[in-house]
Amino acid sequence: MEIWFSENQTGNFGIKARVKSVLLHEFSPFQEITVYDTFEFGRMLVLDKAVMFTDKNEFVYHEMLGLVPVFAHAGPENILIIGGGDGGAVRECLKNPRVKHIDLVEIDKRVVEVSEEFFPLIASMLKDERVRVIAEDGIEFLKRFNAAYDIILIDSTDPVGPAEGLFKRDFYESAASALKDDGIFVAQTESPFFNANLIRDINMILRELYSKTYLYLASIPVYPGGLWSFTAGSKAYDPRFVNRAYEGFDFSAEGLGLRYYSPEVHSSSFVLPNFVGEILK
Amino acid sequence: MEIWFSENQTGNFGIKARVKSVLLHEFSPFQEITVYDTFEFGRMLVLDKAVMFTDKNEFVYHEMLGLVPVFAHAGPENILIIGGGDGGAVRECLKNPRVKHIDLVEIDKRVVEVSEEFFPLIASMLKDERVRVIAEDGIEFLKRFNAAYDIILIDSTDPVGPAEGLFKRDFYESAASALKDDGIFVAQTESPFFNANLIRDINMILRELYSKTYLYLASIPVYPGGLWSFTAGSKAYDPRFVNRAYEGFDFSAEGLGLRYYSPEVHSSSFVLPNFVGEILK
């Protein structure tokens, strides 16, 4: 007998993965949560039928979301992550020893609990003393802060369901207010192959808010088309480069457990194929 | 009614695409050939149940296979392409005006005919006077040449079926003999996520043959994991960079119809994520 999970990613295209077993299936107040054990990728977290990550390749998304901003910023002491209840982005940000505090604001506390139970290597730093996990709507949370954070990361699901408001102008403006004047903002911004209009719209808004707004890319096998975008914005730091403050810092893969990110990958991920550059024009 | 094409890419992982209609299905003497019209990607060529390309994203593979070597080489006058009967690599190579002649050696002449009928924009340059299309086994063809070509491209299917011999040491040695001493060799070398051992083996062989052997990557949505590798080797040219001979050359996307490739993308495609670099150690 063969059991296959299948995700219809665009309506007309999708992926499928052979399943050993279903480890969890439930409906939280916010979304449908499923954990599969797959033959190809190990365990896989699926929210509202969309793959979030798998054991085997979560490192790509989490390293590229977390490490690009923390190493572009000379002193990223205070970080806010909205979404990302799994803890992957937290784990990566803490690889920069200059990080002193992270607020993780996840609307669905079941995501945190499920990650701690089924993905202990991803959730490994959620109990670190530098991390505060807050179960709250990120949109409401943000409104209470002004110039408070060095870095704000939006580690959201797709722009449907609970994350819909995280792709809107009001929210981006609110995040810009909560960010210090020299802060760096990064959001996951979907697929350049399938979500060109969304990427264009978000970049237009962020360019109004940050003079240095740039798109970067990473290869994630279980996301639509295998190529994913992030948008970084800052008024002060150029997010495309590792900050000079880290000259002499040991980025060796062994020490930090880096499987995708390096200072060279950091910069080259901002070099865009022509069709992606065209989206932003 | 919905009809879906599905490719089981690894045994435990695959893609699916919704189909409007099946335009062609036949068995040539070498392989099963199917042309689908899909909702997401337009027309799609499938050989032995594996997607070769689609109208919508063939540009990535063909630009990156063809343009990297022709712009790393100062005078790529005489080119041999083994496989690639669709004509996509031919079309790209001819974007360098220094190219004077291309021998395209495709074992299955039905691939050429099917491409001319169903993919006219891909096959567009096959009738160009600089191009000679030869229906022959590339392995046998190569044995007749010594120091004849400036560039040899291996545009093969996966290493099963008719292309199996194109991934073997004998073949690579034969290609090295047919290449001029300052020539550039490039082969498609499968997925870094799923074919690490193959990539390692090929690179070890090619390093013995070429002092400058480097892997590069491109994002192709319909290939396993969405990320694909090519390996380039040369004794003379550094394939990682556009040759100085092209200073002042107009690479603007408008003129050459470049949708992925640029000189910056050329170089950054050789910057490898750590897990890919590890494969090559």
Coordinates of N, CA, C and O in Angstrom, one line a residue, chain B residues 21 29 40 82 84 121 140 162 164 175 180 182 207 223 237 241-242 279:
Chain B
S21 N -4.9 18.9 -22.6 CA -5.0 17.8 -23.6 C -3.7 17.2 -23.8 O -2.6 17.8 -23.5
P29 N 12.0 4.7 -31.5 CA 12.9 3.5 -31.2 C 13.7 3.7 -29.9 O 14.2 2.7 -29.4
E40 N -0.9 25.3 -16.4 CA 0.0 26.1 -15.7 C 1.2 26.6 -16.6 O 1.7 27.7 -16.5
I82 N 25.5 17.5 -27.6 CA 25.1 16.1 -27.7 C 23.8 16.0 -26.9 O 23.7 16.4 -25.7
G84 N 19.8 17.3 -26.7 CA 19.2 18.6 -27.0 C 18.6 18.8 -28.3 O 18.6 19.8 -28.9
L121 N 9.1 27.8 -31.0 CA 10.0 28.8 -30.4 C 11.3 28.3 -29.9 O 12.3 28.9 -29.7
E140 N 29.3 7.4 -30.2 CA 30.0 7.0 -31.4 C 30.5 8.2 -32.2 O 31.6 8.2 -32.7
P162 N 18.3 5.9 -22.8 CA 19.3 6.2 -23.9 C 20.4 7.1 -23.5 O 21.5 7.1 -24.1
E164 N 22.1 6.9 -20.6 CA 23.0 6.3 -19.5 C 24.5 6.4 -19.8 O 25.2 6.8 -18.9
A175 N 35.0 13.0 -24.8 CA 34.6 14.4 -25.0 C 35.8 15.3 -24.9 O 36.0 16.2 -25.6
K180 N 39.0 21.2 -28.1 CA 40.3 21.8 -28.3 C 40.9 22.1 -26.9 O 40.2 22.1 -25.9
D182 N 41.9 24.6 -25.4 CA 41.4 25.7 -24.6 C 39.8 25.7 -24.6 O 39.2 26.7 -24.4
R207 N 37.3 16.8 -12.8 CA 38.5 17.5 -12.3 C 39.8 16.9 -12.7 O 40.8 17.6 -12.8
Y223 N 11.8 20.6 -12.5 CA 12.8 19.6 -12.2 C 12.7 19.2 -10.7 O 12.3 20.1 -9.9
Y237 N 40.0 28.5 -19.9 CA 39.1 29.5 -19.4 C 38.5 29.2 -18.0 O 38.2 28.1 -17.7
F241 N 33.2 33.1 -15.1 CA 33.1 34.6 -15.4 C 33.0 34.8 -16.9 O 33.5 34.1 -17.8
V242 N 32.2 35.8 -17.2 CA 32.1 36.3 -18.6 C 33.5 36.7 -19.1 O 34.2 37.5 -18.4
I279 N 29.0 18.5 -1.1 CA 28.9 17.4 -2.0 C 30.2 17.2 -2.8 O 30.7 16.1 -3.1

